[in-house]
Amino acid sequence: MAKRIVILVILALVGLAGGVWLGHRNQPAPSASDAAVAQLLATHLPDLKGNDQAVSQWKGKTLVVNFWAPWCGPCVEEMPDLQALSTEFGTKNVQFVGIGIDTAQNMIAFEQKVKVDYPLLVAGYAGTDLARALGNKAGALPFTVIVDPQGRVHYEKLGRITSDEVRTALKPLI
């Protein structure tokens, strides 16, 4: 009887060790948001002056990335709020970035009317694919995503975002 118990305990331990080994060996692939953030950070886009900007220059900061277009009514409505929030959180390791789904010419004309001091990058319509990868399944605008300093999607919002929503989302990150 004692031999059976010892054999069963040994088999249980071998089974447990095998399960642990298989569990570590078969780690799931990074989630789509991890891959999407990596894609975002690997992105290079021109700014409104035509200078190439690497999104990775802001790695390690909380990123508030807003996908927008000058022809999008809700985008235009939220832009002054985002500008004010950029100023408010500028000293708290938070970087706002606007990724425009339009031409540089149209974005420049808009920026001359509505002054924005955070970077506006020109993605054209290809920016829609990046927004979709980050969670915007509808491909609509505006779309805002907040990425924490560790490179994880912390918050996303399709549609016009309010100052209170941004503040609430940023609060645990600063």
PDB file of C-alpha atoms in Angstrom:
ATOM      1  CA  MET A   1       0.000   0.000   0.000  1.00  0.00           C
ATOM      2  CA  ALA A   2       2.824   2.433   0.871  1.00  0.00           C
ATOM      3  CA  LYS A   3       4.507   1.601  -2.469  1.00  0.00           C
ATOM      4  CA  ARG A   4       1.320   2.577  -4.351  1.00  0.00           C
ATOM      5  CA  ILE A   5       1.107   5.901  -2.535  1.00  0.00           C
ATOM      6  CA  VAL A   6       4.769   6.678  -3.272  1.00  0.00           C
ATOM      7  CA  ILE A   7       4.301   5.743  -6.944  1.00  0.00           C
ATOM      8  CA  LEU A   8       1.153   7.885  -7.207  1.00  0.00           C
ATOM      9  CA  VAL A   9       2.908  10.851  -5.570  1.00  0.00           C
ATOM     10  CA  ILE A  10       5.873  10.474  -7.948  1.00  0.00           C
ATOM     11  CA  LEU A  11       3.549  10.262 -10.972  1.00  0.00           C
ATOM     12  CA  ALA A  12       1.632  13.315  -9.762  1.00  0.00           C
ATOM     13  CA  LEU A  13       4.866  15.289  -9.365  1.00  0.00           C
ATOM     14  CA  VAL A  14       6.087  14.207 -12.806  1.00  0.00           C
ATOM     15  CA  GLY A  15       2.723  15.221 -14.293  1.00  0.00           C
ATOM     16  CA  LEU A  16       2.822  18.566 -12.507  1.00  0.00           C
ATOM     17  CA  ALA A  17       6.387  19.250 -13.664  1.00  0.00           C
ATOM     18  CA  GLY A  18       5.432  18.328 -17.224  1.00  0.00           C
ATOM     19  CA  GLY A  19       2.420  20.631 -17.119  1.00  0.00           C
ATOM     20  CA  VAL A  20       4.487  23.524 -15.823  1.00  0.00           C
ATOM     21  CA  TRP A  21       7.122  22.916 -18.512  1.00  0.00           C
ATOM     22  CA  LEU A  22       4.502  22.788 -21.285  1.00  0.00           C
ATOM     23  CA  GLY A  23       2.791  25.899 -19.911  1.00  0.00           C
ATOM     24  CA  HIS A  24       6.014  27.915 -20.068  1.00  0.00           C
ATOM     25  CA  ARG A  25       6.958  26.455 -23.434  1.00  0.00           C
ATOM     26  CA  ASN A  26       3.647  27.380 -25.044  1.00  0.00           C
ATOM     27  CA  GLN A  27       3.330  30.990 -23.940  1.00  0.00           C
ATOM     28  CA  PRO A  28       0.607  32.800 -25.863  1.00  0.00           C
ATOM     29  CA  ALA A  29       1.667  35.222 -28.550  1.00  0.00           C
ATOM     30  CA  PRO A  30       1.605  38.881 -27.542  1.00  0.00           C
ATOM     31  CA  SER A  31      -1.897  40.335 -27.691  1.00  0.00           C
ATOM     32  CA  ALA A  32      -2.944  42.365 -30.695  1.00  0.00           C
ATOM     33  CA  SER A  33      -2.565  45.550 -28.659  1.00  0.00           C
ATOM     34  CA  ASP A  34       1.054  44.647 -27.792  1.00  0.00           C
ATOM     35  CA  ALA A  35       1.799  44.095 -31.470  1.00  0.00           C
ATOM     36  CA  ALA A  36      -0.096  47.254 -32.383  1.00  0.00           C
ATOM     37  CA  VAL A  37       1.846  49.360 -29.866  1.00  0.00           C
ATOM     38  CA  ALA A  38       5.077  47.908 -31.254  1.00  0.00           C
ATOM     39  CA  GLN A  39       3.855  48.889 -34.737  1.00  0.00           C
ATOM     40  CA  LEU A  40       2.969  52.374 -33.474  1.00  0.00           C
ATOM     41  CA  LEU A  41       6.373  52.841 -31.857  1.00  0.00           C
ATOM     42  CA  ALA A  42       8.095  51.644 -35.041  1.00  0.00           C
ATOM     43  CA  THR A  43       6.179  54.191 -37.125  1.00  0.00           C
ATOM     44  CA  HIS A  44       7.905  57.151 -38.766  1.00  0.00           C
ATOM     45  CA  LEU A  45       5.677  59.915 -40.113  1.00  0.00           C
ATOM     46  CA  PRO A  46       6.332  63.420 -41.376  1.00  0.00           C
ATOM     47  CA  ASP A  47       5.316  66.372 -39.241  1.00  0.00           C
ATOM     48  CA  LEU A  48       3.684  69.461 -40.752  1.00  0.00           C
ATOM     49  CA  LYS A  49       7.109  70.802 -41.787  1.00  0.00           C
ATOM     50  CA  GLY A  50       7.907  67.582 -43.641  1.00  0.00           C
ATOM     51  CA  ASN A  51      10.454  66.369 -41.082  1.00  0.00           C
ATOM     52  CA  ASP A  52      10.447  62.639 -40.377  1.00  0.00           C
ATOM     53  CA  GLN A  53       9.372  61.906 -36.800  1.00  0.00           C
ATOM     54  CA  ALA A  54       9.806  58.545 -35.081  1.00  0.00           C
ATOM     55  CA  VAL A  55       7.007  57.802 -32.649  1.00  0.00           C
ATOM     56  CA  SER A  56       9.597  55.869 -30.635  1.00  0.00           C
ATOM     57  CA  GLN A  57      11.139  59.184 -29.546  1.00  0.00           C
ATOM     58  CA  TRP A  58       8.351  59.311 -26.948  1.00  0.00           C
ATOM     59  CA  LYS A  59       8.853  55.744 -25.710  1.00  0.00           C
ATOM     60  CA  GLY A  60       8.776  55.646 -21.908  1.00  0.00           C
ATOM     61  CA  LYS A  61       6.199  58.430 -21.708  1.00  0.00           C
ATOM     62  CA  THR A  62       2.462  58.098 -21.431  1.00  0.00           C
ATOM     63  CA  LEU A  63       1.265  58.674 -24.988  1.00  0.00           C
ATOM     64  CA  VAL A  64      -2.093  60.181 -25.826  1.00  0.00           C
ATOM     65  CA  VAL A  65      -2.435  59.443 -29.535  1.00  0.00           C
ATOM     66  CA  ASN A  66      -5.356  61.074 -31.277  1.00  0.00           C
ATOM     67  CA  PHE A  67      -6.283  60.002 -34.810  1.00  0.00           C
ATOM     68  CA  TRP A  68      -8.101  62.880 -36.454  1.00  0.00           C
ATOM     69  CA  ALA A  69      -8.788  64.736 -39.694  1.00  0.00           C
ATOM     70  CA  PRO A  70      -9.589  68.382 -40.490  1.00  0.00           C
ATOM     71  CA  TRP A  71     -12.808  67.339 -42.250  1.00  0.00           C
ATOM     72  CA  CYS A  72     -14.055  65.441 -39.153  1.00  0.00           C
ATOM     73  CA  GLY A  73     -16.441  67.618 -37.126  1.00  0.00           C
ATOM     74  CA  PRO A  74     -15.948  65.889 -33.749  1.00  0.00           C
ATOM     75  CA  CYS A  75     -12.167  65.931 -34.314  1.00  0.00           C
ATOM     76  CA  VAL A  76     -12.217  69.693 -34.809  1.00  0.00           C
ATOM     77  CA  GLU A  77     -14.415  70.122 -31.700  1.00  0.00           C
ATOM     78  CA  GLU A  78     -12.054  68.157 -29.428  1.00  0.00           C
ATOM     79  CA  MET A  79      -8.792  69.695 -30.681  1.00  0.00           C
ATOM     80  CA  PRO A  80      -8.845  72.787 -28.387  1.00  0.00           C
ATOM     81  CA  ASP A  81      -9.499  70.501 -25.382  1.00  0.00           C
ATOM     82  CA  LEU A  82      -6.607  68.236 -26.363  1.00  0.00           C
ATOM     83  CA  GLN A  83      -4.377  71.292 -26.742  1.00  0.00           C
ATOM     84  CA  ALA A  84      -5.296  72.501 -23.252  1.00  0.00           C
ATOM     85  CA  LEU A  85      -4.728  69.012 -21.813  1.00  0.00           C
ATOM     86  CA  SER A  86      -1.345  68.812 -23.519  1.00  0.00           C
ATOM     87  CA  THR A  87      -0.332  71.998 -21.725  1.00  0.00           C
ATOM     88  CA  GLU A  88      -1.825  70.789 -18.431  1.00  0.00           C
ATOM     89  CA  PHE A  89      -0.002  67.437 -18.495  1.00  0.00           C
ATOM     90  CA  GLY A  90       3.149  68.576 -20.289  1.00  0.00           C
ATOM     91  CA  THR A  91       5.320  68.385 -17.171  1.00  0.00           C
ATOM     92  CA  LYS A  92       3.964  64.978 -16.082  1.00  0.00           C
ATOM     93  CA  ASN A  93       5.717  62.663 -18.583  1.00  0.00           C
ATOM     94  CA  VAL A  94       2.674  62.721 -20.887  1.00  0.00           C
ATOM     95  CA  GLN A  95       3.051  63.317 -24.622  1.00  0.00           C
ATOM     96  CA  PHE A  96       0.105  64.144 -26.868  1.00  0.00           C
ATOM     97  CA  VAL A  97       0.461  63.256 -30.547  1.00  0.00           C
ATOM     98  CA  GLY A  98      -2.044  63.897 -33.316  1.00  0.00           C
ATOM     99  CA  ILE A  99      -1.971  61.528 -36.276  1.00  0.00           C
ATOM    100  CA  GLY A 100      -3.784  63.089 -39.192  1.00  0.00           C
ATOM    101  CA  ILE A 101      -5.748  61.016 -41.662  1.00  0.00           C
ATOM    102  CA  ASP A 102      -5.429  63.571 -44.447  1.00  0.00           C
ATOM    103  CA  THR A 103      -2.876  65.428 -46.528  1.00  0.00           C
ATOM    104  CA  ALA A 104      -0.223  67.689 -45.077  1.00  0.00           C
ATOM    105  CA  GLN A 105      -1.684  70.620 -47.008  1.00  0.00           C
ATOM    106  CA  ASN A 106      -5.130  70.217 -45.415  1.00  0.00           C
ATOM    107  CA  MET A 107      -3.645  69.702 -41.964  1.00  0.00           C
ATOM    108  CA  ILE A 108      -1.467  72.816 -42.289  1.00  0.00           C
ATOM    109  CA  ALA A 109      -4.492  74.887 -43.305  1.00  0.00           C
ATOM    110  CA  PHE A 110      -6.355  73.598 -40.252  1.00  0.00           C
ATOM    111  CA  GLU A 111      -3.430  74.214 -37.883  1.00  0.00           C
ATOM    112  CA  GLN A 112      -3.224  77.827 -39.048  1.00  0.00           C
ATOM    113  CA  LYS A 113      -6.764  78.313 -37.713  1.00  0.00           C
ATOM    114  CA  VAL A 114      -6.541  76.142 -34.597  1.00  0.00           C
ATOM    115  CA  LYS A 115      -3.094  76.366 -33.007  1.00  0.00           C
ATOM    116  CA  VAL A 116      -1.764  73.127 -31.557  1.00  0.00           C
ATOM    117  CA  ASP A 117       1.616  72.876 -29.859  1.00  0.00           C
ATOM    118  CA  TYR A 118       1.837  69.090 -29.665  1.00  0.00           C
ATOM    119  CA  PRO A 119       3.177  67.154 -32.663  1.00  0.00           C
ATOM    120  CA  LEU A 120       0.830  66.653 -35.576  1.00  0.00           C
ATOM    121  CA  LEU A 121       1.992  63.861 -37.841  1.00  0.00           C
ATOM    122  CA  VAL A 122       0.743  63.195 -41.368  1.00  0.00           C
ATOM    123  CA  ALA A 123      -0.338  59.605 -41.971  1.00  0.00           C
ATOM    124  CA  GLY A 124      -2.785  60.070 -44.806  1.00  0.00           C
ATOM    125  CA  TYR A 125      -5.403  57.383 -45.184  1.00  0.00           C
ATOM    126  CA  ALA A 126      -2.839  54.696 -44.277  1.00  0.00           C
ATOM    127  CA  GLY A 127      -3.175  55.913 -40.690  1.00  0.00           C
ATOM    128  CA  THR A 128      -6.568  54.213 -40.589  1.00  0.00           C
ATOM    129  CA  ASP A 129      -4.816  50.822 -40.630  1.00  0.00           C
ATOM    130  CA  LEU A 130      -2.690  51.812 -37.637  1.00  0.00           C
ATOM    131  CA  ALA A 131      -5.791  53.017 -35.777  1.00  0.00           C
ATOM    132  CA  ARG A 132      -7.560  49.737 -36.564  1.00  0.00           C
ATOM    133  CA  ALA A 133      -4.612  47.758 -35.206  1.00  0.00           C
ATOM    134  CA  LEU A 134      -4.844  49.788 -31.984  1.00  0.00           C
ATOM    135  CA  GLY A 135      -8.505  48.896 -31.507  1.00  0.00           C
ATOM    136  CA  ASN A 136     -10.529  51.105 -33.851  1.00  0.00           C
ATOM    137  CA  LYS A 137     -12.406  48.287 -35.577  1.00  0.00           C
ATOM    138  CA  ALA A 138     -14.852  50.716 -37.188  1.00  0.00           C
ATOM    139  CA  GLY A 139     -12.103  52.775 -38.807  1.00  0.00           C
ATOM    140  CA  ALA A 140     -13.973  55.945 -37.815  1.00  0.00           C
ATOM    141  CA  LEU A 141     -12.701  59.241 -36.422  1.00  0.00           C
ATOM    142  CA  PRO A 142     -11.813  60.626 -34.001  1.00  0.00           C
ATOM    143  CA  PHE A 143     -10.074  57.790 -32.207  1.00  0.00           C
ATOM    144  CA  THR A 144      -7.875  58.268 -29.152  1.00  0.00           C
ATOM    145  CA  VAL A 145      -5.626  55.701 -27.533  1.00  0.00           C
ATOM    146  CA  ILE A 146      -3.575  56.124 -24.369  1.00  0.00           C
ATOM    147  CA  VAL A 147      -0.434  53.993 -24.097  1.00  0.00           C
ATOM    148  CA  ASP A 148       1.255  53.671 -20.716  1.00  0.00           C
ATOM    149  CA  PRO A 149       5.030  54.143 -20.295  1.00  0.00           C
ATOM    150  CA  GLN A 150       5.506  50.353 -20.404  1.00  0.00           C
ATOM    151  CA  GLY A 151       4.000  50.245 -23.896  1.00  0.00           C
ATOM    152  CA  ARG A 152       0.563  48.836 -23.077  1.00  0.00           C
ATOM    153  CA  VAL A 153      -2.745  50.186 -24.302  1.00  0.00           C
ATOM    154  CA  HIS A 154      -4.356  51.669 -21.202  1.00  0.00           C
ATOM    155  CA  TYR A 155      -7.428  53.337 -22.711  1.00  0.00           C
ATOM    156  CA  GLU A 156      -9.121  53.780 -26.055  1.00  0.00           C
ATOM    157  CA  LYS A 157     -12.065  55.838 -27.182  1.00  0.00           C
ATOM    158  CA  LEU A 158     -13.834  56.003 -30.518  1.00  0.00           C
ATOM    159  CA  GLY A 159     -15.620  59.300 -30.943  1.00  0.00           C
ATOM    160  CA  ARG A 160     -15.177  62.727 -29.436  1.00  0.00           C
ATOM    161  CA  ILE A 161     -13.227  62.511 -26.199  1.00  0.00           C
ATOM    162  CA  THR A 162     -13.832  64.924 -23.325  1.00  0.00           C
ATOM    163  CA  SER A 163     -11.281  66.529 -21.043  1.00  0.00           C
ATOM    164  CA  ASP A 164     -12.742  64.643 -18.081  1.00  0.00           C
ATOM    165  CA  GLU A 165     -12.348  61.301 -19.870  1.00  0.00           C
ATOM    166  CA  VAL A 166      -8.688  62.044 -20.613  1.00  0.00           C
ATOM    167  CA  ARG A 167      -8.008  63.198 -17.052  1.00  0.00           C
ATOM    168  CA  THR A 168      -9.677  60.084 -15.620  1.00  0.00           C
ATOM    169  CA  ALA A 169      -7.696  57.807 -17.938  1.00  0.00           C
ATOM    170  CA  LEU A 170      -4.402  59.563 -17.164  1.00  0.00           C
ATOM    171  CA  LYS A 171      -4.883  59.732 -13.384  1.00  0.00           C
ATOM    172  CA  PRO A 172      -3.535  56.231 -12.582  1.00  0.00           C
ATOM    173  CA  LEU A 173      -0.587  56.729 -14.954  1.00  0.00           C
ATOM    174  CA  ILE A 174       0.892  59.902 -13.463  1.00  0.00           C
TER     175      ILE A 174
END
